[in-house]
């Protein structure tokens, strides 16, 4: 038998293809889809809460306030990757500042986190004969958790009351893009670990 | 931000902090303030620059006849400017403020909620801290004069500036934790506490200031019931019930007296806790600060400062301090919250027959950072 050594571009192409297949598997299985959906929803809520777009308190009543010219307001930046809210929605115990672009950014990251953990879940529930242990799933979840903390780093700095140096100030704006890159990296990593042939099951 | 969110984020961040150890300037700063006797890095050096006369002649912005003192060179200050994490106007100023009479406010505020009051040209205005913390600058008109009422939550400073139709905005930058404003005429950069441009066509020029009084809702509305109050109709939607830095009522989060500033001050002086409120003044004899609580306790302080004799008076009705030059050493006493001179004539604490010295409240770390050679009366 002749061993075939793949070139780097080929290996990347194969890995991306495997990740695509694993992602399709994740959304085609009800259990994995449930993991992805629940995690993404929880993450999005956490993202909006930690960035002061969502709060929970008593006695709010029900009302909707929309700014004048919401389309123009929606594209005004308030932070590195934060934009003006265009509406304030009070739903008795929930107050939501609706910034369409913030929701889009949060939903994108939440989707990536959900998919990551769904793949990690698949890797965990697959039989050990596939060569996977619990460590693979845990390793895959680390970038997801990291991204969860970096998304709101400036808020955390205020909450913690630490003095920050110029270095950290330089780094802060890059933490969210870094989190997204890490999530994509971990998606490709764990996507390659999922056995898409044996992973299918009737749900 | 509600305390629950703050606590949870702080707990969650504790883990992250370890990984940021190389980036965080002073990890020991987490939690309550502990004096360490260290000073910040900037070297004080009296500003010697003077403003460009042509630029001063051409600008519509009212420029003060005399430069305000600045304890650092403009180059040093420009080098200390940091990105506050928001773009220019990312914290939007209020440019079309809407007001309502005190009587229409209802139960929107609690008695002890902080407000900033202005009395000018016979008109009294009140600006709730809960709104200004989200906007920092109100481009307003009071008594027919256009003015900017400004507030920096990180240094606890509320100050007024004349503007003659030119709007001011939030640059997104900070120096010594203080708001750096920019003017929308030619974009000179004005740190609020200095009132002096450090960059741009008007660099080294100083603005004309007027007092903005830090008070409470109950005190202000009792003293000035005819006031009009800034409403939440700001043109933006914000959660005005939520202060992202903490709470003043009661004091917590960033505003806690013994908590550290987020950004390293220009200079550090541990004689007082970092966020303790002082009354700062910049008379020609040199900057000085007066401990707010001490003044509130003593009510009347005679201060020898350089060659000058000054008189500090606490106005209990709105819990603010006033400072006067008292060159002849006139004797005053407080009777029934009124100043009484040797002839038996009485005056409101804010209307003494003496030349007033402009003062504003500030957090201790911010004052001593900008004015490290300041005399302190505490």
mmCIF file of N, CA, C and O in Angstrom, chain B residues 43-124:
data_model
loop_
_atom_site.group_PDB
_atom_site.id
_atom_site.type_symbol
_atom_site.label_atom_id
_atom_site.label_comp_id
_atom_site.label_asym_id
_atom_site.label_seq_id
_atom_site.Cartn_x
_atom_site.Cartn_y
_atom_site.Cartn_z
ATOM 1 N N UNK B 43 4.951 63.761 34.451
ATOM 2 C CA UNK B 43 5.752 64.747 35.177
ATOM 3 C C UNK B 43 5.114 66.122 35.065
ATOM 4 O O UNK B 43 4.944 66.648 33.968
ATOM 5 N N UNK B 44 4.756 66.715 36.207
ATOM 6 C CA UNK B 44 4.139 68.049 36.153
ATOM 7 C C UNK B 44 5.121 69.083 35.611
ATOM 8 O O UNK B 44 6.320 69.020 35.883
ATOM 9 N N UNK B 45 4.579 69.989 34.835
ATOM 10 C CA UNK B 45 5.400 71.061 34.259
ATOM 11 C C UNK B 45 4.402 72.124 33.799
ATOM 12 O O UNK B 45 3.603 71.869 32.909
ATOM 13 N N UNK B 46 4.428 73.245 34.430
ATOM 14 C CA UNK B 46 3.428 74.292 34.155
ATOM 15 C C UNK B 46 3.302 74.560 32.656
ATOM 16 O O UNK B 46 4.310 74.670 31.949
ATOM 17 N N UNK B 47 2.061 74.637 32.165
ATOM 18 C CA UNK B 47 1.859 74.925 30.747
ATOM 19 C C UNK B 47 2.384 76.326 30.427
ATOM 20 O O UNK B 47 2.070 77.294 31.124
ATOM 21 N N UNK B 48 3.179 76.432 29.387
ATOM 22 C CA UNK B 48 3.714 77.744 28.989
ATOM 23 C C UNK B 48 3.143 78.187 27.645
ATOM 24 O O UNK B 48 3.336 79.344 27.254
ATOM 25 N N UNK B 49 2.452 77.281 26.951
ATOM 26 C CA UNK B 49 1.923 77.617 25.618
ATOM 27 C C UNK B 49 0.856 78.704 25.739
ATOM 28 O O UNK B 49 0.163 78.810 26.755
ATOM 29 N N UNK B 50 0.748 79.490 24.712
ATOM 30 C CA UNK B 50 -0.325 80.497 24.675
ATOM 31 C C UNK B 50 -1.138 80.280 23.403
ATOM 32 O O UNK B 50 -0.627 79.776 22.397
ATOM 33 N N UNK B 51 -2.405 80.646 23.443
ATOM 34 C CA UNK B 51 -3.268 80.358 22.287
ATOM 35 C C UNK B 51 -2.919 81.216 21.072
ATOM 36 O O UNK B 51 -2.358 82.307 21.215
ATOM 37 N N UNK B 52 -3.254 80.709 19.907
ATOM 38 C CA UNK B 52 -3.046 81.438 18.659
ATOM 39 C C UNK B 52 -4.040 82.616 18.619
ATOM 40 O O UNK B 52 -5.258 82.404 18.653
ATOM 41 N N UNK B 53 -3.530 83.812 18.529
ATOM 42 C CA UNK B 53 -4.392 85.000 18.627
ATOM 43 C C UNK B 53 -5.388 85.070 17.475
ATOM 44 O O UNK B 53 -6.533 85.484 17.650
ATOM 45 N N UNK B 54 -4.936 84.677 16.278
ATOM 46 C CA UNK B 54 -5.852 84.709 15.126
ATOM 47 C C UNK B 54 -7.008 83.728 15.329
ATOM 48 O O UNK B 54 -8.163 84.039 15.036
ATOM 49 N N UNK B 55 -6.661 82.533 15.830
ATOM 50 C CA UNK B 55 -7.709 81.523 16.055
ATOM 51 C C UNK B 55 -8.699 82.005 17.109
ATOM 52 O O UNK B 55 -9.913 81.810 16.973
ATOM 53 N N UNK B 56 -8.185 82.650 18.145
ATOM 54 C CA UNK B 56 -9.058 83.175 19.201
ATOM 55 C C UNK B 56 -9.962 84.276 18.646
ATOM 56 O O UNK B 56 -11.145 84.369 18.980
ATOM 57 N N UNK B 57 -9.394 85.095 17.761
ATOM 58 C CA UNK B 57 -10.186 86.202 17.186
ATOM 59 C C UNK B 57 -11.278 85.679 16.260
ATOM 60 O O UNK B 57 -12.364 86.263 16.171
ATOM 61 N N UNK B 58 -10.991 84.566 15.587
ATOM 62 C CA UNK B 58 -11.933 84.062 14.580
ATOM 63 C C UNK B 58 -13.026 83.165 15.155
ATOM 64 O O UNK B 58 -14.112 83.068 14.598
ATOM 65 N N UNK B 59 -12.728 82.515 16.269
ATOM 66 C CA UNK B 59 -13.698 81.528 16.772
ATOM 67 C C UNK B 59 -14.953 82.193 17.342
ATOM 68 O O UNK B 59 -14.900 83.313 17.871
ATOM 69 N N UNK B 60 -16.056 81.483 17.224
ATOM 70 C CA UNK B 60 -17.297 81.953 17.849
ATOM 71 C C UNK B 60 -17.349 81.547 19.318
ATOM 72 O O UNK B 60 -18.157 82.073 20.084
ATOM 73 N N UNK B 61 -16.483 80.608 19.703
ATOM 74 C CA UNK B 61 -16.508 80.120 21.090
ATOM 75 C C UNK B 61 -16.001 81.220 22.032
ATOM 76 O O UNK B 61 -14.923 81.789 21.777
ATOM 77 N N UNK B 62 -16.732 81.531 23.084
ATOM 78 C CA UNK B 62 -16.243 82.542 24.032
ATOM 79 C C UNK B 62 -14.978 82.034 24.745
ATOM 80 O O UNK B 62 -15.006 80.969 25.371
ATOM 81 N N UNK B 63 -13.904 82.786 24.604
ATOM 82 C CA UNK B 63 -12.635 82.392 25.221
ATOM 83 C C UNK B 63 -12.371 83.270 26.438
ATOM 84 O O UNK B 63 -12.579 84.485 26.404
ATOM 85 N N UNK B 64 -11.910 82.641 27.513
ATOM 86 C CA UNK B 64 -11.641 83.388 28.750
ATOM 87 C C UNK B 64 -10.487 84.368 28.534
ATOM 88 O O UNK B 64 -9.547 84.078 27.781
ATOM 89 N N UNK B 65 -10.585 85.520 29.185
ATOM 90 C CA UNK B 65 -9.515 86.520 29.060
ATOM 91 C C UNK B 65 -8.197 85.973 29.605
ATOM 92 O O UNK B 65 -7.131 86.237 29.045
ATOM 93 N N UNK B 66 -8.286 85.251 30.698
ATOM 94 C CA UNK B 66 -7.066 84.698 31.303
ATOM 95 C C UNK B 66 -7.059 83.183 31.140
ATOM 96 O O UNK B 66 -8.077 82.528 31.357
ATOM 97 N N UNK B 67 -5.885 82.654 30.792
ATOM 98 C CA UNK B 67 -5.758 81.192 30.689
ATOM 99 C C UNK B 67 -5.967 80.567 32.069
ATOM 100 O O UNK B 67 -5.501 81.104 33.081
ATOM 101 N N UNK B 68 -6.642 79.427 32.093
ATOM 102 C CA UNK B 68 -6.735 78.668 33.330
ATOM 103 C C UNK B 68 -5.405 77.942 33.551
ATOM 104 O O UNK B 68 -4.717 77.604 32.578
ATOM 105 N N UNK B 69 -5.013 77.740 34.804
ATOM 106 C CA UNK B 69 -3.731 77.061 35.038
ATOM 107 C C UNK B 69 -3.786 75.598 34.596
ATOM 108 O O UNK B 69 -4.801 74.925 34.778
ATOM 109 N N UNK B 70 -2.725 75.129 33.991
ATOM 110 C CA UNK B 70 -2.600 73.717 33.593
ATOM 111 C C UNK B 70 -1.237 73.250 34.097
ATOM 112 O O UNK B 70 -0.219 73.896 33.827
ATOM 113 N N UNK B 71 -1.214 72.155 34.841
ATOM 114 C CA UNK B 71 0.004 71.745 35.545
ATOM 115 C C UNK B 71 0.916 70.838 34.731
ATOM 116 O O UNK B 71 1.883 70.301 35.278
ATOM 117 N N UNK B 72 0.593 70.648 33.475
ATOM 118 C CA UNK B 72 1.433 69.802 32.618
ATOM 119 C C UNK B 72 1.611 70.512 31.273
ATOM 120 O O UNK B 72 0.766 71.336 30.878
ATOM 121 N N UNK B 73 2.657 70.143 30.570
ATOM 122 C CA UNK B 73 2.796 70.679 29.213
ATOM 123 C C UNK B 73 1.713 70.040 28.343
ATOM 124 O O UNK B 73 1.231 68.938 28.636
ATOM 125 N N UNK B 74 1.333 70.733 27.286
ATOM 126 C CA UNK B 74 0.301 70.180 26.405
ATOM 127 C C UNK B 74 0.782 68.881 25.758
ATOM 128 O O UNK B 74 -0.017 67.966 25.539
ATOM 129 N N UNK B 75 2.074 68.792 25.483
ATOM 130 C CA UNK B 75 2.616 67.559 24.891
ATOM 131 C C UNK B 75 2.417 66.391 25.858
ATOM 132 O O UNK B 75 2.016 65.296 25.461
ATOM 133 N N UNK B 76 2.697 66.636 27.133
ATOM 134 C CA UNK B 76 2.516 65.576 28.135
ATOM 135 C C UNK B 76 1.058 65.144 28.188
ATOM 136 O O UNK B 76 0.749 63.947 28.182
ATOM 137 N N UNK B 77 0.157 66.107 28.209
ATOM 138 C CA UNK B 77 -1.268 65.764 28.293
ATOM 139 C C UNK B 77 -1.731 65.010 27.057
ATOM 140 O O UNK B 77 -2.475 64.029 27.157
ATOM 141 N N UNK B 78 -1.270 65.449 25.898
ATOM 142 C CA UNK B 78 -1.665 64.737 24.658
ATOM 143 C C UNK B 78 -1.157 63.301 24.696
ATOM 144 O O UNK B 78 -1.828 62.383 24.239
ATOM 145 N N UNK B 79 0.028 63.110 25.276
ATOM 146 C CA UNK B 79 0.580 61.757 25.393
ATOM 147 C C UNK B 79 -0.186 60.892 26.367
ATOM 148 O O UNK B 79 -0.077 59.665 26.342
ATOM 149 N N UNK B 80 -0.941 61.514 27.263
ATOM 150 C CA UNK B 80 -1.690 60.764 28.275
ATOM 151 C C UNK B 80 -3.139 60.507 27.867
ATOM 152 O O UNK B 80 -3.901 59.907 28.619
ATOM 153 N N UNK B 81 -3.525 60.997 26.699
ATOM 154 C CA UNK B 81 -4.898 60.774 26.233
ATOM 155 C C UNK B 81 -5.067 59.304 25.854
ATOM 156 O O UNK B 81 -4.204 58.721 25.178
ATOM 157 N N UNK B 82 -6.149 58.696 26.300
ATOM 158 C CA UNK B 82 -6.418 57.292 25.964
ATOM 159 C C UNK B 82 -7.789 57.165 25.299
ATOM 160 O O UNK B 82 -8.659 58.017 25.474
ATOM 161 N N UNK B 83 -7.930 56.107 24.563
ATOM 162 C CA UNK B 83 -9.207 55.802 23.924
ATOM 163 C C UNK B 83 -10.151 55.251 24.991
ATOM 164 O O UNK B 83 -9.857 54.240 25.626
ATOM 165 N N UNK B 84 -11.279 55.910 25.170
ATOM 166 C CA UNK B 84 -12.217 55.472 26.210
ATOM 167 C C UNK B 84 -13.089 54.303 25.788
ATOM 168 O O UNK B 84 -13.959 53.876 26.546
ATOM 169 N N UNK B 85 -12.884 53.793 24.580
ATOM 170 C CA UNK B 85 -13.644 52.617 24.147
ATOM 171 C C UNK B 85 -14.905 52.950 23.369
ATOM 172 O O UNK B 85 -15.646 52.054 22.983
ATOM 173 N N UNK B 86 -15.151 54.243 23.174
ATOM 174 C CA UNK B 86 -16.313 54.636 22.354
ATOM 175 C C UNK B 86 -15.825 55.585 21.262
ATOM 176 O O UNK B 86 -14.885 56.348 21.476
ATOM 177 N N UNK B 87 -16.447 55.549 20.100
ATOM 178 C CA UNK B 87 -16.053 56.475 19.034
ATOM 179 C C UNK B 87 -16.546 57.891 19.343
ATOM 180 O O UNK B 87 -17.314 58.087 20.297
ATOM 181 N N UNK B 88 -16.114 58.848 18.537
ATOM 182 C CA UNK B 88 -16.589 60.229 18.694
ATOM 183 C C UNK B 88 -18.113 60.234 18.591
ATOM 184 O O UNK B 88 -18.681 59.647 17.662
ATOM 185 N N UNK B 89 -18.765 60.855 19.542
ATOM 186 C CA UNK B 89 -20.225 60.921 19.640
ATOM 187 C C UNK B 89 -20.863 59.554 19.907
ATOM 188 O O UNK B 89 -22.082 59.408 19.800
ATOM 189 N N UNK B 90 -20.032 58.540 20.226
ATOM 190 C CA UNK B 90 -20.587 57.248 20.643
ATOM 191 C C UNK B 90 -21.405 57.415 21.916
ATOM 192 O O UNK B 90 -22.332 56.659 22.179
ATOM 193 N N UNK B 91 -20.997 58.385 22.749
ATOM 194 C CA UNK B 91 -21.863 58.870 23.837
ATOM 195 C C UNK B 91 -22.461 60.160 23.289
ATOM 196 O O UNK B 91 -21.769 61.177 23.189
ATOM 197 N N UNK B 92 -23.720 60.137 22.884
ATOM 198 C CA UNK B 92 -24.267 61.290 22.168
ATOM 199 C C UNK B 92 -24.663 62.430 23.091
ATOM 200 O O UNK B 92 -25.331 62.218 24.103
ATOM 201 N N UNK B 93 -24.230 63.627 22.744
ATOM 202 C CA UNK B 93 -24.663 64.800 23.511
ATOM 203 C C UNK B 93 -26.149 65.043 23.234
ATOM 204 O O UNK B 93 -26.679 64.595 22.211
ATOM 205 N N UNK B 94 -26.802 65.745 24.152
ATOM 206 C CA UNK B 94 -28.202 66.128 23.936
ATOM 207 C C UNK B 94 -28.190 67.519 23.307
ATOM 208 O O UNK B 94 -27.746 68.485 23.937
ATOM 209 N N UNK B 95 -28.637 67.603 22.091
ATOM 210 C CA UNK B 95 -28.549 68.871 21.355
ATOM 211 C C UNK B 95 -29.892 69.594 21.255
ATOM 212 O O UNK B 95 -29.919 70.774 20.889
ATOM 213 N N UNK B 96 -30.961 68.904 21.517
ATOM 214 C CA UNK B 96 -32.288 69.535 21.540
ATOM 215 C C UNK B 96 -33.000 69.148 22.836
ATOM 216 O O UNK B 96 -33.971 68.372 22.826
ATOM 217 N N UNK B 97 -32.489 69.660 23.947
ATOM 218 C CA UNK B 97 -33.066 69.238 25.238
ATOM 219 C C UNK B 97 -34.503 69.710 25.421
ATOM 220 O O UNK B 97 -34.868 70.783 24.943
ATOM 221 N N UNK B 98 -35.277 68.881 26.072
ATOM 222 C CA UNK B 98 -36.673 69.202 26.365
ATOM 223 C C UNK B 98 -36.834 69.228 27.886
ATOM 224 O O UNK B 98 -36.345 68.328 28.574
ATOM 225 N N UNK B 99 -37.511 70.266 28.388
ATOM 226 C CA UNK B 99 -37.647 70.438 29.835
ATOM 227 C C UNK B 99 -39.115 70.419 30.243
ATOM 228 O O UNK B 99 -39.995 70.671 29.417
ATOM 229 N N UNK B 100 -39.325 70.112 31.515
ATOM 230 C CA UNK B 100 -40.671 70.167 32.065
ATOM 231 C C UNK B 100 -40.602 70.822 33.448
ATOM 232 O O UNK B 100 -39.553 70.791 34.097
ATOM 233 N N UNK B 101 -41.720 71.432 33.902
ATOM 234 C CA UNK B 101 -41.703 72.045 35.238
ATOM 235 C C UNK B 101 -41.521 70.988 36.322
ATOM 236 O O UNK B 101 -41.896 69.825 36.135
ATOM 237 N N UNK B 102 -40.966 71.413 37.438
ATOM 238 C CA UNK B 102 -40.785 70.513 38.588
ATOM 239 C C UNK B 102 -42.097 69.814 38.936
ATOM 240 O O UNK B 102 -42.120 68.614 39.233
ATOM 241 N N UNK B 103 -43.201 70.569 38.859
ATOM 242 C CA UNK B 103 -44.504 70.026 39.262
ATOM 243 C C UNK B 103 -44.940 68.842 38.397
ATOM 244 O O UNK B 103 -45.755 68.024 38.826
ATOM 245 N N UNK B 104 -44.408 68.767 37.178
ATOM 246 C CA UNK B 104 -44.841 67.692 36.274
ATOM 247 C C UNK B 104 -44.008 66.422 36.391
ATOM 248 O O UNK B 104 -44.261 65.432 35.704
ATOM 249 N N UNK B 105 -42.972 66.451 37.221
ATOM 250 C CA UNK B 105 -42.025 65.327 37.264
ATOM 251 C C UNK B 105 -42.631 64.085 37.910
ATOM 252 O O UNK B 105 -42.315 62.954 37.522
ATOM 253 N N UNK B 106 -43.506 64.299 38.882
ATOM 254 C CA UNK B 106 -44.129 63.157 39.568
ATOM 255 C C UNK B 106 -43.116 62.397 40.391
ATOM 256 O O UNK B 106 -42.261 62.989 41.049
ATOM 257 N N UNK B 107 -43.172 61.054 40.309
ATOM 258 C CA UNK B 107 -42.269 60.246 41.137
ATOM 259 C C UNK B 107 -41.103 59.691 40.323
ATOM 260 O O UNK B 107 -40.565 58.635 40.625
ATOM 261 N N UNK B 108 -40.707 60.440 39.283
ATOM 262 C CA UNK B 108 -39.606 59.977 38.425
ATOM 263 C C UNK B 108 -38.290 59.859 39.201
ATOM 264 O O UNK B 108 -37.428 59.066 38.851
ATOM 265 N N UNK B 109 -38.105 60.666 40.245
ATOM 266 C CA UNK B 109 -36.856 60.624 41.011
ATOM 267 C C UNK B 109 -37.128 60.316 42.476
ATOM 268 O O UNK B 109 -38.198 60.627 42.990
ATOM 269 N N UNK B 110 -36.089 59.751 43.116
ATOM 270 C CA UNK B 110 -36.138 59.597 44.559
ATOM 271 C C UNK B 110 -35.508 60.848 45.191
ATOM 272 O O UNK B 110 -34.733 61.554 44.541
ATOM 273 N N UNK B 111 -35.830 61.078 46.467
ATOM 274 C CA UNK B 111 -35.400 62.324 47.121
ATOM 275 C C UNK B 111 -33.889 62.530 47.042
ATOM 276 O O UNK B 111 -33.409 63.629 46.798
ATOM 277 N N UNK B 112 -33.111 61.454 47.228
ATOM 278 C CA UNK B 112 -31.657 61.599 47.285
ATOM 279 C C UNK B 112 -30.969 61.433 45.939
ATOM 280 O O UNK B 112 -29.739 61.395 45.869
ATOM 281 N N UNK B 113 -31.708 61.303 44.875
ATOM 282 C CA UNK B 113 -31.078 61.146 43.567
ATOM 283 C C UNK B 113 -30.268 62.389 43.210
ATOM 284 O O UNK B 113 -30.748 63.517 43.375
ATOM 285 N N UNK B 114 -29.051 62.202 42.729
ATOM 286 C CA UNK B 114 -28.235 63.377 42.397
ATOM 287 C C UNK B 114 -28.741 64.110 41.157
ATOM 288 O O UNK B 114 -29.158 63.476 40.182
ATOM 289 N N UNK B 115 -28.720 65.423 41.260
ATOM 290 C CA UNK B 115 -29.081 66.268 40.114
ATOM 291 C C UNK B 115 -28.061 67.399 40.023
ATOM 292 O O UNK B 115 -27.389 67.730 41.005
ATOM 293 N N UNK B 116 -27.957 67.988 38.843
ATOM 294 C CA UNK B 116 -27.058 69.119 38.646
ATOM 295 C C UNK B 116 -27.908 70.354 38.356
ATOM 296 O O UNK B 116 -28.715 70.345 37.421
ATOM 297 N N UNK B 117 -27.729 71.370 39.171
ATOM 298 C CA UNK B 117 -28.572 72.548 39.043
ATOM 299 C C UNK B 117 -27.794 73.742 38.519
ATOM 300 O O UNK B 117 -26.608 73.925 38.824
ATOM 301 N N UNK B 118 -28.472 74.547 37.728
ATOM 302 C CA UNK B 118 -27.876 75.770 37.188
ATOM 303 C C UNK B 118 -28.863 76.911 37.403
ATOM 304 O O UNK B 118 -30.059 76.755 37.138
ATOM 305 N N UNK B 119 -28.352 78.020 37.892
ATOM 306 C CA UNK B 119 -29.161 79.247 37.971
ATOM 307 C C UNK B 119 -28.419 80.298 37.165
ATOM 308 O O UNK B 119 -27.257 80.611 37.452
ATOM 309 N N UNK B 120 -29.084 80.787 36.139
ATOM 310 C CA UNK B 120 -28.390 81.699 35.224
ATOM 311 C C UNK B 120 -29.416 82.616 34.581
ATOM 312 O O UNK B 120 -30.464 82.169 34.131
ATOM 313 N N UNK B 121 -29.086 83.889 34.559
ATOM 314 C CA UNK B 121 -29.981 84.873 33.946
ATOM 315 C C UNK B 121 -31.407 84.735 34.495
ATOM 316 O O UNK B 121 -32.381 84.832 33.740
ATOM 317 N N UNK B 122 -31.500 84.463 35.774
ATOM 318 C CA UNK B 122 -32.811 84.376 36.411
ATOM 319 C C UNK B 122 -33.575 83.096 36.126
ATOM 320 O O UNK B 122 -34.726 82.947 36.528
ATOM 321 N N UNK B 123 -32.930 82.177 35.464
ATOM 322 C CA UNK B 123 -33.593 80.920 35.115
ATOM 323 C C UNK B 123 -32.907 79.765 35.859
ATOM 324 O O UNK B 123 -31.675 79.730 35.929
ATOM 325 N N UNK B 124 -33.715 78.870 36.399
ATOM 326 C CA UNK B 124 -33.148 77.717 37.112
ATOM 327 C C UNK B 124 -33.437 76.444 36.332
ATOM 328 O O UNK B 124 -34.576 76.186 35.931
#
